[in-house]
């Protein structure tokens, strides 16, 4: 069945060091697929184009339509979001970290289809923004660039300068009952063990 895909690009961030995990997180398996395969599989149903933003494009090219490098390297995930936004075909990008095994297609679709004109659409769960599972518009590029060049790498740091739509828990629960694991990201071997014990992935 052909699924509706919006005019939006997908950006998978895979340029981290995985130092705490001790091995490349994107290629770890939780369930039958590696993390990057899982995220790319979900993105395929939602977006027109998938960019993997990584320091090693040759290793990751096959997981997306394109693998691209950070334009301003050494700034962490915000540098990856910036590179994805600049190099995406579409004016909006759906961003996910490569270490989120339970990313939710229904929630992402809900965010994509929200009416209104925003620069950022970001879930807020248990009082905190989830900036690595969010939508960013090209209108953010300039302000991100300014911050990165000043060494201000905190992702949510630029939110007060743009139009942000927070997606609240009560809205999210309507489309995704398993919020407690949707935003789980894996940093350590202990996190990996926990995720594997949860099971129930797609
Ligand atoms: N493109 C890009 N992605 C990054 C960069 N740093 C982190 N990421 C990605 O952002 C997400 C969150 O990264 P973290 O877990 O905070 O950092 P990490 O470097 O992967 O892991 P640690 O080395 O253990 O801190 C992951 O998907 C990373 O691959 C970067 O400099 N560039």
PDB file of N, CA, C and O in Angstrom, residues 162-202:
ATOM      1  N   UNK A 162      12.780  31.714  18.113  1.00  0.00           N
ATOM      2  CA  UNK A 162      11.969  31.280  16.965  1.00  0.00           C
ATOM      3  C   UNK A 162      10.560  30.898  17.451  1.00  0.00           C
ATOM      4  O   UNK A 162      10.282  30.923  18.644  1.00  0.00           O
ATOM      5  N   UNK A 163       9.712  30.539  16.468  1.00  0.00           N
ATOM      6  CA  UNK A 163       8.331  30.161  16.823  1.00  0.00           C
ATOM      7  C   UNK A 163       8.296  28.663  17.135  1.00  0.00           C
ATOM      8  O   UNK A 163       8.508  27.844  16.247  1.00  0.00           O
ATOM      9  N   UNK A 164       8.027  28.351  18.379  1.00  0.00           N
ATOM     10  CA  UNK A 164       8.056  26.950  18.819  1.00  0.00           C
ATOM     11  C   UNK A 164       6.644  26.487  19.172  1.00  0.00           C
ATOM     12  O   UNK A 164       5.919  27.182  19.880  1.00  0.00           O
ATOM     13  N   UNK A 165       6.282  25.327  18.679  1.00  0.00           N
ATOM     14  CA  UNK A 165       5.028  24.689  19.074  1.00  0.00           C
ATOM     15  C   UNK A 165       5.397  23.479  19.926  1.00  0.00           C
ATOM     16  O   UNK A 165       5.967  22.506  19.425  1.00  0.00           O
ATOM     17  N   UNK A 166       5.118  23.573  21.224  1.00  0.00           N
ATOM     18  CA  UNK A 166       5.337  22.411  22.083  1.00  0.00           C
ATOM     19  C   UNK A 166       4.150  21.468  21.933  1.00  0.00           C
ATOM     20  O   UNK A 166       2.999  21.904  21.925  1.00  0.00           O
ATOM     21  N   UNK A 167       4.435  20.194  21.804  1.00  0.00           N
ATOM     22  CA  UNK A 167       3.378  19.188  21.729  1.00  0.00           C
ATOM     23  C   UNK A 167       3.299  18.561  23.113  1.00  0.00           C
ATOM     24  O   UNK A 167       4.290  17.983  23.598  1.00  0.00           O
ATOM     25  N   UNK A 168       2.154  18.712  23.741  1.00  0.00           N
ATOM     26  CA  UNK A 168       2.026  18.343  25.148  1.00  0.00           C
ATOM     27  C   UNK A 168       1.584  16.888  25.317  1.00  0.00           C
ATOM     28  O   UNK A 168       1.027  16.283  24.402  1.00  0.00           O
ATOM     29  N   UNK A 169       1.818  16.376  26.530  1.00  0.00           N
ATOM     30  CA  UNK A 169       1.542  14.964  26.805  1.00  0.00           C
ATOM     31  C   UNK A 169       0.121  14.540  26.449  1.00  0.00           C
ATOM     32  O   UNK A 169      -0.097  13.488  25.846  1.00  0.00           O
ATOM     33  N   UNK A 170      -0.855  15.389  26.834  1.00  0.00           N
ATOM     34  CA  UNK A 170      -2.240  14.972  26.602  1.00  0.00           C
ATOM     35  C   UNK A 170      -2.538  14.846  25.107  1.00  0.00           C
ATOM     36  O   UNK A 170      -3.314  13.984  24.695  1.00  0.00           O
ATOM     37  N   UNK A 171      -1.888  15.654  24.290  1.00  0.00           N
ATOM     38  CA  UNK A 171      -2.072  15.519  22.839  1.00  0.00           C
ATOM     39  C   UNK A 171      -1.394  14.244  22.342  1.00  0.00           C
ATOM     40  O   UNK A 171      -1.926  13.510  21.519  1.00  0.00           O
ATOM     41  N   UNK A 172      -0.194  14.008  22.857  1.00  0.00           N
ATOM     42  CA  UNK A 172       0.580  12.863  22.363  1.00  0.00           C
ATOM     43  C   UNK A 172      -0.073  11.535  22.728  1.00  0.00           C
ATOM     44  O   UNK A 172      -0.075  10.588  21.941  1.00  0.00           O
ATOM     45  N   UNK A 173      -0.651  11.492  23.934  1.00  0.00           N
ATOM     46  CA  UNK A 173      -1.272  10.239  24.379  1.00  0.00           C
ATOM     47  C   UNK A 173      -2.422   9.818  23.459  1.00  0.00           C
ATOM     48  O   UNK A 173      -2.754   8.649  23.370  1.00  0.00           O
ATOM     49  N   UNK A 174      -3.012  10.782  22.784  1.00  0.00           N
ATOM     50  CA  UNK A 174      -4.111  10.441  21.883  1.00  0.00           C
ATOM     51  C   UNK A 174      -3.656   9.584  20.707  1.00  0.00           C
ATOM     52  O   UNK A 174      -4.431   8.831  20.138  1.00  0.00           O
ATOM     53  N   UNK A 175      -2.400   9.739  20.326  1.00  0.00           N
ATOM     54  CA  UNK A 175      -1.911   8.976  19.165  1.00  0.00           C
ATOM     55  C   UNK A 175      -0.871   7.928  19.548  1.00  0.00           C
ATOM     56  O   UNK A 175      -0.585   7.019  18.766  1.00  0.00           O
ATOM     57  N   UNK A 176      -0.272   8.062  20.738  1.00  0.00           N
ATOM     58  CA  UNK A 176       0.814   7.148  21.125  1.00  0.00           C
ATOM     59  C   UNK A 176       0.722   6.835  22.617  1.00  0.00           C
ATOM     60  O   UNK A 176       1.108   7.663  23.451  1.00  0.00           O
ATOM     61  N   UNK A 177       0.204   5.663  22.948  1.00  0.00           N
ATOM     62  CA  UNK A 177       0.046   5.336  24.365  1.00  0.00           C
ATOM     63  C   UNK A 177       1.349   4.987  25.091  1.00  0.00           C
ATOM     64  O   UNK A 177       1.396   5.005  26.309  1.00  0.00           O
ATOM     65  N   UNK A 178       2.421   4.694  24.340  1.00  0.00           N
ATOM     66  CA  UNK A 178       3.661   4.233  24.983  1.00  0.00           C
ATOM     67  C   UNK A 178       4.714   5.326  25.063  1.00  0.00           C
ATOM     68  O   UNK A 178       5.882   5.126  24.728  1.00  0.00           O
ATOM     69  N   UNK A 179       4.291   6.489  25.538  1.00  0.00           N
ATOM     70  CA  UNK A 179       5.231   7.615  25.581  1.00  0.00           C
ATOM     71  C   UNK A 179       6.447   7.319  26.440  1.00  0.00           C
ATOM     72  O   UNK A 179       7.532   7.837  26.192  1.00  0.00           O
ATOM     73  N   UNK A 180       6.270   6.474  27.457  1.00  0.00           N
ATOM     74  CA  UNK A 180       7.372   6.243  28.399  1.00  0.00           C
ATOM     75  C   UNK A 180       8.586   5.629  27.703  1.00  0.00           C
ATOM     76  O   UNK A 180       9.703   5.753  28.188  1.00  0.00           O
ATOM     77  N   UNK A 181       8.381   5.024  26.556  1.00  0.00           N
ATOM     78  CA  UNK A 181       9.568   4.474  25.892  1.00  0.00           C
ATOM     79  C   UNK A 181       9.920   5.187  24.585  1.00  0.00           C
ATOM     80  O   UNK A 181      11.027   5.023  24.067  1.00  0.00           O
ATOM     81  N   UNK A 182       8.979   5.992  24.073  1.00  0.00           N
ATOM     82  CA  UNK A 182       9.202   6.648  22.784  1.00  0.00           C
ATOM     83  C   UNK A 182      10.444   7.538  22.806  1.00  0.00           C
ATOM     84  O   UNK A 182      11.195   7.615  21.834  1.00  0.00           O
ATOM     85  N   UNK A 183      10.665   8.212  23.935  1.00  0.00           N
ATOM     86  CA  UNK A 183      11.782   9.151  24.005  1.00  0.00           C
ATOM     87  C   UNK A 183      13.032   8.545  24.635  1.00  0.00           C
ATOM     88  O   UNK A 183      14.012   9.251  24.896  1.00  0.00           O
ATOM     89  N   UNK A 184      12.968   7.257  24.858  1.00  0.00           N
ATOM     90  CA  UNK A 184      14.132   6.571  25.434  1.00  0.00           C
ATOM     91  C   UNK A 184      15.300   6.657  24.449  1.00  0.00           C
ATOM     92  O   UNK A 184      15.150   6.319  23.278  1.00  0.00           O
ATOM     93  N   UNK A 185      16.434   7.119  24.927  1.00  0.00           N
ATOM     94  CA  UNK A 185      17.619   7.066  24.057  1.00  0.00           C
ATOM     95  C   UNK A 185      18.713   6.311  24.794  1.00  0.00           C
ATOM     96  O   UNK A 185      18.748   6.288  26.026  1.00  0.00           O
ATOM     97  N   UNK A 186      19.545   5.676  24.026  1.00  0.00           N
ATOM     98  CA  UNK A 186      20.502   4.736  24.608  1.00  0.00           C
ATOM     99  C   UNK A 186      21.892   5.355  24.670  1.00  0.00           C
ATOM    100  O   UNK A 186      22.482   5.668  23.635  1.00  0.00           O
ATOM    101  N   UNK A 187      22.387   5.511  25.872  1.00  0.00           N
ATOM    102  CA  UNK A 187      23.729   6.079  26.024  1.00  0.00           C
ATOM    103  C   UNK A 187      24.749   5.064  26.518  1.00  0.00           C
ATOM    104  O   UNK A 187      25.925   5.161  26.183  1.00  0.00           O
ATOM    105  N   UNK A 188      24.303   4.126  27.325  1.00  0.00           N
ATOM    106  CA  UNK A 188      25.243   3.207  27.980  1.00  0.00           C
ATOM    107  C   UNK A 188      24.835   1.754  27.705  1.00  0.00           C
ATOM    108  O   UNK A 188      23.682   1.488  27.314  1.00  0.00           O
ATOM    109  N   UNK A 189      25.740   0.813  27.969  1.00  0.00           N
ATOM    110  CA  UNK A 189      25.356  -0.599  27.834  1.00  0.00           C
ATOM    111  C   UNK A 189      24.147  -0.943  28.705  1.00  0.00           C
ATOM    112  O   UNK A 189      23.319  -1.775  28.325  1.00  0.00           O
ATOM    113  N   UNK A 190      24.022  -0.285  29.860  1.00  0.00           N
ATOM    114  CA  UNK A 190      22.858  -0.522  30.722  1.00  0.00           C
ATOM    115  C   UNK A 190      21.566  -0.095  30.042  1.00  0.00           C
ATOM    116  O   UNK A 190      20.541  -0.789  30.127  1.00  0.00           O
ATOM    117  N   UNK A 191      21.604   1.051  29.344  1.00  0.00           N
ATOM    118  CA  UNK A 191      20.414   1.504  28.598  1.00  0.00           C
ATOM    119  C   UNK A 191      20.041   0.492  27.520  1.00  0.00           C
ATOM    120  O   UNK A 191      18.865   0.217  27.270  1.00  0.00           O
ATOM    121  N   UNK A 192      21.054  -0.046  26.872  1.00  0.00           N
ATOM    122  CA  UNK A 192      20.810  -1.016  25.791  1.00  0.00           C
ATOM    123  C   UNK A 192      20.129  -2.260  26.339  1.00  0.00           C
ATOM    124  O   UNK A 192      19.149  -2.768  25.776  1.00  0.00           O
ATOM    125  N   UNK A 193      20.641  -2.721  27.470  1.00  0.00           N
ATOM    126  CA  UNK A 193      20.076  -3.914  28.106  1.00  0.00           C
ATOM    127  C   UNK A 193      18.595  -3.669  28.458  1.00  0.00           C
ATOM    128  O   UNK A 193      17.723  -4.511  28.202  1.00  0.00           O
ATOM    129  N   UNK A 194      18.343  -2.498  29.006  1.00  0.00           N
ATOM    130  CA  UNK A 194      16.968  -2.163  29.395  1.00  0.00           C
ATOM    131  C   UNK A 194      16.060  -2.144  28.154  1.00  0.00           C
ATOM    132  O   UNK A 194      14.957  -2.712  28.166  1.00  0.00           O
ATOM    133  N   UNK A 195      16.519  -1.512  27.092  1.00  0.00           N
ATOM    134  CA  UNK A 195      15.693  -1.420  25.871  1.00  0.00           C
ATOM    135  C   UNK A 195      15.412  -2.805  25.314  1.00  0.00           C
ATOM    136  O   UNK A 195      14.284  -3.102  24.890  1.00  0.00           O
ATOM    137  N   UNK A 196      16.423  -3.665  25.328  1.00  0.00           N
ATOM    138  CA  UNK A 196      16.225  -5.022  24.792  1.00  0.00           C
ATOM    139  C   UNK A 196      15.219  -5.791  25.633  1.00  0.00           C
ATOM    140  O   UNK A 196      14.453  -6.612  25.115  1.00  0.00           O
ATOM    141  N   UNK A 197      15.187  -5.503  26.922  1.00  0.00           N
ATOM    142  CA  UNK A 197      14.257  -6.237  27.791  1.00  0.00           C
ATOM    143  C   UNK A 197      12.821  -5.741  27.601  1.00  0.00           C
ATOM    144  O   UNK A 197      11.869  -6.456  27.882  1.00  0.00           O
ATOM    145  N   UNK A 198      12.660  -4.524  27.094  1.00  0.00           N
ATOM    146  CA  UNK A 198      11.300  -4.003  26.883  1.00  0.00           C
ATOM    147  C   UNK A 198      10.611  -4.701  25.722  1.00  0.00           C
ATOM    148  O   UNK A 198       9.422  -4.995  25.773  1.00  0.00           O
ATOM    149  N   UNK A 199      11.366  -4.925  24.644  1.00  0.00           N
ATOM    150  CA  UNK A 199      10.806  -5.617  23.492  1.00  0.00           C
ATOM    151  C   UNK A 199       9.606  -4.882  22.925  1.00  0.00           C
ATOM    152  O   UNK A 199       9.400  -3.704  23.171  1.00  0.00           O
ATOM    153  N   UNK A 200       8.785  -5.574  22.158  1.00  0.00           N
ATOM    154  CA  UNK A 200       7.553  -5.011  21.637  1.00  0.00           C
ATOM    155  C   UNK A 200       7.756  -3.923  20.603  1.00  0.00           C
ATOM    156  O   UNK A 200       6.931  -3.051  20.428  1.00  0.00           O
ATOM    157  N   UNK A 201       8.907  -3.945  19.904  1.00  0.00           N
ATOM    158  CA  UNK A 201       9.148  -2.955  18.859  1.00  0.00           C
ATOM    159  C   UNK A 201       8.325  -3.358  17.654  1.00  0.00           C
ATOM    160  O   UNK A 201       7.620  -4.353  17.655  1.00  0.00           O
ATOM    161  N   UNK A 202       8.464  -2.598  16.598  1.00  0.00           N
ATOM    162  CA  UNK A 202       7.631  -2.821  15.418  1.00  0.00           C
ATOM    163  C   UNK A 202       7.921  -4.167  14.799  1.00  0.00           C
ATOM    164  O   UNK A 202       9.037  -4.541  14.643  1.00  0.00           O
TER     165      UNK A 202
END
